[in-house]
mmCIF file of C-alpha atoms and ligand atoms in Angstrom:
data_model
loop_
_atom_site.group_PDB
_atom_site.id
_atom_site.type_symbol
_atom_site.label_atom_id
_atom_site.label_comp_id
_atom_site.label_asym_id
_atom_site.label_seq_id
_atom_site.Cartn_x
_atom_site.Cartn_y
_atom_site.Cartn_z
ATOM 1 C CA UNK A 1 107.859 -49.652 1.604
ATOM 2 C CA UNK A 2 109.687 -52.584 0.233
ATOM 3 C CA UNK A 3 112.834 -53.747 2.092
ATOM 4 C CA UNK A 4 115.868 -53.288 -0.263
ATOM 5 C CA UNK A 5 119.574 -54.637 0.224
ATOM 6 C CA UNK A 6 119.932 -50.726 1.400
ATOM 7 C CA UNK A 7 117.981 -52.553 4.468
ATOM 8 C CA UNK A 8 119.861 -55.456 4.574
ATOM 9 C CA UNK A 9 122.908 -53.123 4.967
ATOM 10 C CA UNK A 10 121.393 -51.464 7.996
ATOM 11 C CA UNK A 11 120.197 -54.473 9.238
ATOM 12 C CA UNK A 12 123.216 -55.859 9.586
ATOM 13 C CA UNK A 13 125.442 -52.258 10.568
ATOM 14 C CA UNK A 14 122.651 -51.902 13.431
ATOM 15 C CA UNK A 15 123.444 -55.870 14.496
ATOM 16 C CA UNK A 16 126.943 -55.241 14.400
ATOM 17 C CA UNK A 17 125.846 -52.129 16.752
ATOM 18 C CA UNK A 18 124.092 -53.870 18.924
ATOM 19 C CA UNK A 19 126.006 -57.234 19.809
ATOM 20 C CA UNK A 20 128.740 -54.514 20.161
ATOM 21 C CA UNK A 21 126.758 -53.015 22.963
ATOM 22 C CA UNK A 22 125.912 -56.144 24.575
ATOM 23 C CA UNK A 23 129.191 -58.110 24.284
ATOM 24 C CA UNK A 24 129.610 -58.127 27.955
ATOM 25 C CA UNK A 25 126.363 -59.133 28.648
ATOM 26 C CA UNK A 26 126.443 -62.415 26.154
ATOM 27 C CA UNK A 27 129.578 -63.638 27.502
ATOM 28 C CA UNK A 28 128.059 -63.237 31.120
ATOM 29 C CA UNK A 29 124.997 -65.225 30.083
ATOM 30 C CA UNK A 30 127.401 -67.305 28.216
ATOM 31 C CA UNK A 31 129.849 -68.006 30.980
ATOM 32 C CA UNK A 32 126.847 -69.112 33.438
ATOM 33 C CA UNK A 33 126.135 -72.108 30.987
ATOM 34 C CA UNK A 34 128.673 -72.208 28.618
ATOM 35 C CA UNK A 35 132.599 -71.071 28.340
ATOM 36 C CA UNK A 36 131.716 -67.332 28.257
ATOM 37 C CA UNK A 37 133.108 -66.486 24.725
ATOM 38 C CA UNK A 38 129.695 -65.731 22.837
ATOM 39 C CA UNK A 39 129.847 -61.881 23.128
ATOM 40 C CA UNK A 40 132.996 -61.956 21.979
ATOM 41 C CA UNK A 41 132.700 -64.355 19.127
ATOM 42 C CA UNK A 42 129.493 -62.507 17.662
ATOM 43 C CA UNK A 43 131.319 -59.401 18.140
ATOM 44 C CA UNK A 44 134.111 -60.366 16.263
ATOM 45 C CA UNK A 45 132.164 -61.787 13.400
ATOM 46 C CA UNK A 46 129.878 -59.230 13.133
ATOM 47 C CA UNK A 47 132.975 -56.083 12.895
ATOM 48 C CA UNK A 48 134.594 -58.092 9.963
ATOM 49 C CA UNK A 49 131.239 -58.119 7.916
ATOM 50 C CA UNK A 50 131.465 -54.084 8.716
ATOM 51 C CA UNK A 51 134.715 -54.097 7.145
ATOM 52 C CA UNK A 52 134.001 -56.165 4.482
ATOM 53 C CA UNK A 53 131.008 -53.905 3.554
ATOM 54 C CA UNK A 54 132.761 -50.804 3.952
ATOM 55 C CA UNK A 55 135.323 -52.146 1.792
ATOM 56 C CA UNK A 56 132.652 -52.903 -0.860
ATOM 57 C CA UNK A 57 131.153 -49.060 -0.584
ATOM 58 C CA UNK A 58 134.198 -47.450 -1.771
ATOM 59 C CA UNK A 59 133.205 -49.488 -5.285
ATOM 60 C CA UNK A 60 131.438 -47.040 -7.318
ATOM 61 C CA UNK A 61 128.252 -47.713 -9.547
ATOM 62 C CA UNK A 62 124.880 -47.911 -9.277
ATOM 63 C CA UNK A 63 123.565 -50.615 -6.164
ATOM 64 C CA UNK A 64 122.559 -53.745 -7.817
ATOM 65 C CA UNK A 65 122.407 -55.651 -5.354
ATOM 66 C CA UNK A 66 120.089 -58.115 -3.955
ATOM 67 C CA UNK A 67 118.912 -58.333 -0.486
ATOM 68 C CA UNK A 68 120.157 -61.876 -0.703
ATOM 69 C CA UNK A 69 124.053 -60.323 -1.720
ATOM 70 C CA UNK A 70 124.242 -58.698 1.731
ATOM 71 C CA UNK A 71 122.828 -61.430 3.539
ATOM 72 C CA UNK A 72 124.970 -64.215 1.688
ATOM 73 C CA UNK A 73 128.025 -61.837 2.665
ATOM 74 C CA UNK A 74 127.278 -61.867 6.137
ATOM 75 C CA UNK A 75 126.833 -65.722 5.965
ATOM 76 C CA UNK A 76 130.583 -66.216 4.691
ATOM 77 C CA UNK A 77 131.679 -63.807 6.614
ATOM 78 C CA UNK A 78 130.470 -64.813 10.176
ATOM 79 C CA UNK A 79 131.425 -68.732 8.927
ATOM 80 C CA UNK A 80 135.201 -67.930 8.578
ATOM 81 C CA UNK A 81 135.666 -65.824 11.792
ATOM 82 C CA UNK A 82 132.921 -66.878 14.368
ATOM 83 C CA UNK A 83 134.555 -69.406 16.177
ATOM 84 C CA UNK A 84 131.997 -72.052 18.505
ATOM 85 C CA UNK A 85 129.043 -73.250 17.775
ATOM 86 C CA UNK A 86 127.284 -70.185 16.728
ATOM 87 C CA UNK A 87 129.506 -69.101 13.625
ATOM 88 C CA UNK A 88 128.251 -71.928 11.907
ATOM 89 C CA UNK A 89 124.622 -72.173 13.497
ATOM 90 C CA UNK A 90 124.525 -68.139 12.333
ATOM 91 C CA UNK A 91 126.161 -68.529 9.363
ATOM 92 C CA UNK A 92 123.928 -71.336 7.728
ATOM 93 C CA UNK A 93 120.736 -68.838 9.118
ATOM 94 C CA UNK A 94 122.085 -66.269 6.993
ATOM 95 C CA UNK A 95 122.974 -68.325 3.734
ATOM 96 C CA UNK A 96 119.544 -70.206 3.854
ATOM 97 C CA UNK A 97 118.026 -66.308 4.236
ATOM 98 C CA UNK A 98 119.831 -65.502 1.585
ATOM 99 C CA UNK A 99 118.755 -68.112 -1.232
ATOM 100 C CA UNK A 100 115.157 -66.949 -0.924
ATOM 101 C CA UNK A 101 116.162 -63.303 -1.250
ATOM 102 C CA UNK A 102 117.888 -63.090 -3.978
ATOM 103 C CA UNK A 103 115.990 -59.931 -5.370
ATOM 104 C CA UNK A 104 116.090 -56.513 -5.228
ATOM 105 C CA UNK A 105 113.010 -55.860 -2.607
ATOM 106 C CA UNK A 106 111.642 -58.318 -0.441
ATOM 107 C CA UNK A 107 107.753 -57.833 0.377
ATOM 108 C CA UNK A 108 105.714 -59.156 3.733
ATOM 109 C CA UNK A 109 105.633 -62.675 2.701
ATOM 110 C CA UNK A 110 108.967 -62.714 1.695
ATOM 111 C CA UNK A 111 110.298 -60.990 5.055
ATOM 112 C CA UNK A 112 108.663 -64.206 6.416
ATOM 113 C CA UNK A 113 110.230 -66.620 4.371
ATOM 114 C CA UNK A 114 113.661 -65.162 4.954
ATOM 115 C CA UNK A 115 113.208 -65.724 8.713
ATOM 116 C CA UNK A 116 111.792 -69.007 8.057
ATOM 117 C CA UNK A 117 114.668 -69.949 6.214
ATOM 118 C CA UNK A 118 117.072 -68.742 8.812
ATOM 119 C CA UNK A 119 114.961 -71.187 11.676
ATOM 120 C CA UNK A 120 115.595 -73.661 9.334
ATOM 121 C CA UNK A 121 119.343 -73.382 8.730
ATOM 122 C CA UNK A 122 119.933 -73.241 12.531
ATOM 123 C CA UNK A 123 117.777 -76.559 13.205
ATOM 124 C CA UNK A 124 119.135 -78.445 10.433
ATOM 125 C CA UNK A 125 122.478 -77.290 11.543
ATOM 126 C CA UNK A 126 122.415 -78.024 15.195
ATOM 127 C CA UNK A 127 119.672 -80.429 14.906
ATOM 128 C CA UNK A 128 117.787 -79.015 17.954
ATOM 129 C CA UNK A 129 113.751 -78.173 18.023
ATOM 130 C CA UNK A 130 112.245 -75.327 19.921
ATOM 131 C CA UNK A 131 112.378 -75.927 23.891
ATOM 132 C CA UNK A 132 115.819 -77.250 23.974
ATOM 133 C CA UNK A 133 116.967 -73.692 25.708
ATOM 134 C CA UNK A 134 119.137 -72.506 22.429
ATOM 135 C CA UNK A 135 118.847 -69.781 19.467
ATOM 136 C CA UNK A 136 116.093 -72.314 17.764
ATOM 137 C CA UNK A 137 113.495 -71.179 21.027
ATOM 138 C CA UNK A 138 114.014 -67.284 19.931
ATOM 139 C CA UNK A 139 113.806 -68.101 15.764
ATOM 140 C CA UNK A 140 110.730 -70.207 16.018
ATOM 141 C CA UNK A 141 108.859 -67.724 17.899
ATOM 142 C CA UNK A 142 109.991 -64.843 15.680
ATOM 143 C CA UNK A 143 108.769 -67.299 12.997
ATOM 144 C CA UNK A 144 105.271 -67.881 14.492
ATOM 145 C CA UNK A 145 104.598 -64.104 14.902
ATOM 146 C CA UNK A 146 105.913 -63.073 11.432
ATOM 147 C CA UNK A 147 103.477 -65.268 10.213
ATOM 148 C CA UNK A 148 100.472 -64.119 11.801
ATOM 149 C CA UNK A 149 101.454 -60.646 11.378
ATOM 150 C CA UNK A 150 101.681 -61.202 7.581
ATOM 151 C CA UNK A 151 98.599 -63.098 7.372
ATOM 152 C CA UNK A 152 96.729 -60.032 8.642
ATOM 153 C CA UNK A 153 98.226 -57.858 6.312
ATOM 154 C CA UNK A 154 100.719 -56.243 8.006
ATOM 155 C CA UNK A 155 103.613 -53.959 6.655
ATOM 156 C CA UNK A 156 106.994 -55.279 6.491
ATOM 157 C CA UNK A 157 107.868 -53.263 9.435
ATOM 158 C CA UNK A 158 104.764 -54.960 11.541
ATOM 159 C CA UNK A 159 105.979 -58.287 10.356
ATOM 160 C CA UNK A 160 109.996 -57.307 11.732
ATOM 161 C CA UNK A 161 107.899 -56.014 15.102
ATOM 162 C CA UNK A 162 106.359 -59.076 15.384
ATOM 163 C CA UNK A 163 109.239 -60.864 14.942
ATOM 164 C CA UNK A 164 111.526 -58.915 17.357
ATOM 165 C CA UNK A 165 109.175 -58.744 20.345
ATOM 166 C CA UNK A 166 108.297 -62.576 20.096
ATOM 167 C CA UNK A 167 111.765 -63.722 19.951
ATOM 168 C CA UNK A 168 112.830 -60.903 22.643
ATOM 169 C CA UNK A 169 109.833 -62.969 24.971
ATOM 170 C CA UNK A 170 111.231 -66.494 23.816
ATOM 171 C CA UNK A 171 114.772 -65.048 24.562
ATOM 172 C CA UNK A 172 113.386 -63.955 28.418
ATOM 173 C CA UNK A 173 111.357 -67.697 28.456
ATOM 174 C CA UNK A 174 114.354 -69.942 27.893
ATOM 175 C CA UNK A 175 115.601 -68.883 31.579
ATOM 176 C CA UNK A 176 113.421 -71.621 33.364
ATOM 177 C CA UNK A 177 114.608 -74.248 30.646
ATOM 178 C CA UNK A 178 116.761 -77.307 30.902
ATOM 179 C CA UNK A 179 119.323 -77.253 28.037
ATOM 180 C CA UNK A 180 119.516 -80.099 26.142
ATOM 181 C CA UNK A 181 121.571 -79.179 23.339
ATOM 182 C CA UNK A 182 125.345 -77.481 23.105
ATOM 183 C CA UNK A 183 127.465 -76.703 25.936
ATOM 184 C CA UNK A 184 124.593 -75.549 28.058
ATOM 185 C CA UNK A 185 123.505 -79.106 28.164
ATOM 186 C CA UNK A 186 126.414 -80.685 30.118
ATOM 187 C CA UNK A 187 125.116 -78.695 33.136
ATOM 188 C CA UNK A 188 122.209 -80.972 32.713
ATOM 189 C CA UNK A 189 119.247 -79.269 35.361
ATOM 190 C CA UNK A 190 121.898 -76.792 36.366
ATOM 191 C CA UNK A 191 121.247 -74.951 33.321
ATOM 192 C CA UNK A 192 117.907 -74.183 34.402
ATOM 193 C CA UNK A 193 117.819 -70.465 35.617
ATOM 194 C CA UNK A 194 119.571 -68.723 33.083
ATOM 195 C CA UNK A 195 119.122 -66.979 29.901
ATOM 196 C CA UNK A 196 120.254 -68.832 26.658
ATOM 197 C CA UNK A 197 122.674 -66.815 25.151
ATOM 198 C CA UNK A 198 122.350 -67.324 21.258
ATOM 199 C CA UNK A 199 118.430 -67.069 22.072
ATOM 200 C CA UNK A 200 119.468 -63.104 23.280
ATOM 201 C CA UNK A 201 121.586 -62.188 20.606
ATOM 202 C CA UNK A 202 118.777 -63.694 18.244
ATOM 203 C CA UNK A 203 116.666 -61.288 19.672
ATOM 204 C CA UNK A 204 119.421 -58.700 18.857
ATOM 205 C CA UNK A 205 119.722 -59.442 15.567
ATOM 206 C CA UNK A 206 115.917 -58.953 14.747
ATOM 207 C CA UNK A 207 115.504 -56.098 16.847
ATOM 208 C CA UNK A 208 118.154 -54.203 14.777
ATOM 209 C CA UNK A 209 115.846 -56.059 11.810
ATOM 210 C CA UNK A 210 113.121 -53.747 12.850
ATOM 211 C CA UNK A 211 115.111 -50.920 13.619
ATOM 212 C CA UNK A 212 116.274 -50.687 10.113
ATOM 213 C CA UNK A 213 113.195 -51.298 8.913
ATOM 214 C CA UNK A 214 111.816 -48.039 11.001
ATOM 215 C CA UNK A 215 114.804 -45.974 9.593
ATOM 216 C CA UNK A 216 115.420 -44.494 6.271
ATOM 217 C CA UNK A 217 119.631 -44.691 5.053
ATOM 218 C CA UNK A 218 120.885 -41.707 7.465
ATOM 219 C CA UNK A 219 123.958 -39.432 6.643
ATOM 220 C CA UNK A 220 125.941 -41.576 8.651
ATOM 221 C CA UNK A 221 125.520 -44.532 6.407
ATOM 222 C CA UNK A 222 127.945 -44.819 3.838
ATOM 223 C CA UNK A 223 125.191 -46.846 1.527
ATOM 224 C CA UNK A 224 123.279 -44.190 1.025
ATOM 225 C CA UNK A 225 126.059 -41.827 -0.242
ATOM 226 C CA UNK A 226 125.061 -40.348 -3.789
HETATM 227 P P1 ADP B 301 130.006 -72.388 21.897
HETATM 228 O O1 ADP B 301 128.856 -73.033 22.599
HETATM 229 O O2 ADP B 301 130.697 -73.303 20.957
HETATM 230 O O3 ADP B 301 130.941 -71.717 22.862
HETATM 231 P P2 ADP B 301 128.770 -69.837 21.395
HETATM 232 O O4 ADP B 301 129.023 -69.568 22.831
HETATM 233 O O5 ADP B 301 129.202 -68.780 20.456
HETATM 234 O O6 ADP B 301 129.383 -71.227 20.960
HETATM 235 O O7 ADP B 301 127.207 -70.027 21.165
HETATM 236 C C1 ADP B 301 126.410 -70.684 22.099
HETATM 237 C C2 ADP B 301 124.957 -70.637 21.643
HETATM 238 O O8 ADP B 301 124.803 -71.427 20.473
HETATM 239 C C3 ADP B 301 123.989 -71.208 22.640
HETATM 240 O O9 ADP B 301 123.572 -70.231 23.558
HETATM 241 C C4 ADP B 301 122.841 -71.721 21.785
HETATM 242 O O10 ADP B 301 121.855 -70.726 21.588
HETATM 243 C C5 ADP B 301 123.500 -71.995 20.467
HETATM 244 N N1 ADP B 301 123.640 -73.422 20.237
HETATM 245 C C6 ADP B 301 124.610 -74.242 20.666
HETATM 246 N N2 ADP B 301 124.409 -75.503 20.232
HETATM 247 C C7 ADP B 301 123.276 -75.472 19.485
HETATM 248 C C8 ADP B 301 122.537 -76.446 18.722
HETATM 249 N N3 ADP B 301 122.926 -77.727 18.640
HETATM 250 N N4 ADP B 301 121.429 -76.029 18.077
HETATM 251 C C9 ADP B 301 121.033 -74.731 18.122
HETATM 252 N N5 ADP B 301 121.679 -73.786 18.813
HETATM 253 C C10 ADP B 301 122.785 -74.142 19.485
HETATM 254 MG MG1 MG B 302 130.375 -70.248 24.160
#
């Protein structure tokens, strides 16, 4: 099963779902080592790209779409509402994602290069490398694991698995770390002891990768209307 821009859809409705759920808990991790606003700054990106995709269901016509449309959507659309560092750290993810995916399915290898892409929007952007206790800890390990899961010939759902769980572990293994990058690091060795936030809602945002992957469109979503 090929991932479509049907997936992309539910990708990014089951995201949206997700931060959702966990606002509170973002903007607690965030206000032990930041200035507590990442829940709600995800939160409020994220439920304008549902609006701005419901909006585009109600056009009729067969889907054309690329995987790379929904993804380049989401990129504009968390860049002109996500406020902080992480609207445009998240939004360059998503528009480097979506200039390799500009088809209509996206195989194994490709899955892999859209994550890769999205590691290397976020480091370019924020110019931090893996261990400096942000989003690029939970994005390089999802990277790392996609690839070895593709290399043995796993599905596109094994690769999202991969993914999910390794950056859910990275997410859990930036708690020790000392920030040295964004807000977290003015706290200097005081950051030490608590979760990163962007490197949880990465793991979010792939975990609803995988769930999406696992699902077929459901009654409920209005993409897969006839
Ligand atoms: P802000 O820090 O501006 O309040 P958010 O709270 O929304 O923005 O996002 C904070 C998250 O952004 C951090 O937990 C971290 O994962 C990520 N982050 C911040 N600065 C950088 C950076 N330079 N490189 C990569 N990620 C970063
Ligand atoms: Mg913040």
């Amino acid at each position: 099963m090929a991932l479509d821009a049907d997936w992309a859809e539910r990708w990014v409705r089951r995201t949206a779902d997700a931060i959702a759920d966990a606002k509170d808990e973002l903007t607690e991790l965030d206000r032990q080592i930041g200035d507590g606003d990442h829940g709600e700054n995800l939160d409020r990106g994220f439920k304008a790209v549902v609006a701005r995709l419901d909006d585009a269901a109600t056009e009729s016509g067969p889907d054309e779409r690329t995987v790379g449309d929904v993804l380049k959507l989401v990129a504009t659309t968390l860049m002109s509402t996500v406020g902080g560092a992480s609207g445009p750290l998240y939004g360059t993810a998503y528009l480097r994602a979506a200039k390799v995916s500009g088809r209509p399915q996206i195989d194994p290898p490709a899955v892999v290069a859209v994550l890769e892409a999205a590691l290397e929007g976020v480091s370019s952007r924020g110019k931090a490398t893996v261990g400096e206790k942000t989003m690029v800890d939970a994005w390089h390990a999802a990277v790392e694991a996609a690839e070895a899961a593709a290399n043995d010939g796993g599905s596109e759902v094994d690769v999202l698995r991969a993914a999910a769980a390794a950056a859910d572990t990275a997410a859990t293994g930036t708690i020790p770390l000392v920030a040295t990058k964004g807000r977290a690091s003015y706290l200097g060795e005081r950051s030490a002891g608590h979760e990163d936030p962007g490197a949880r809602s990465t793991a979010l945002v792939l975990g609803a990768a995988m769930a999406a992957a696992l699902s077929g469109p459901t009654p409920a979503d209005p993409s897969s209307a006839a």
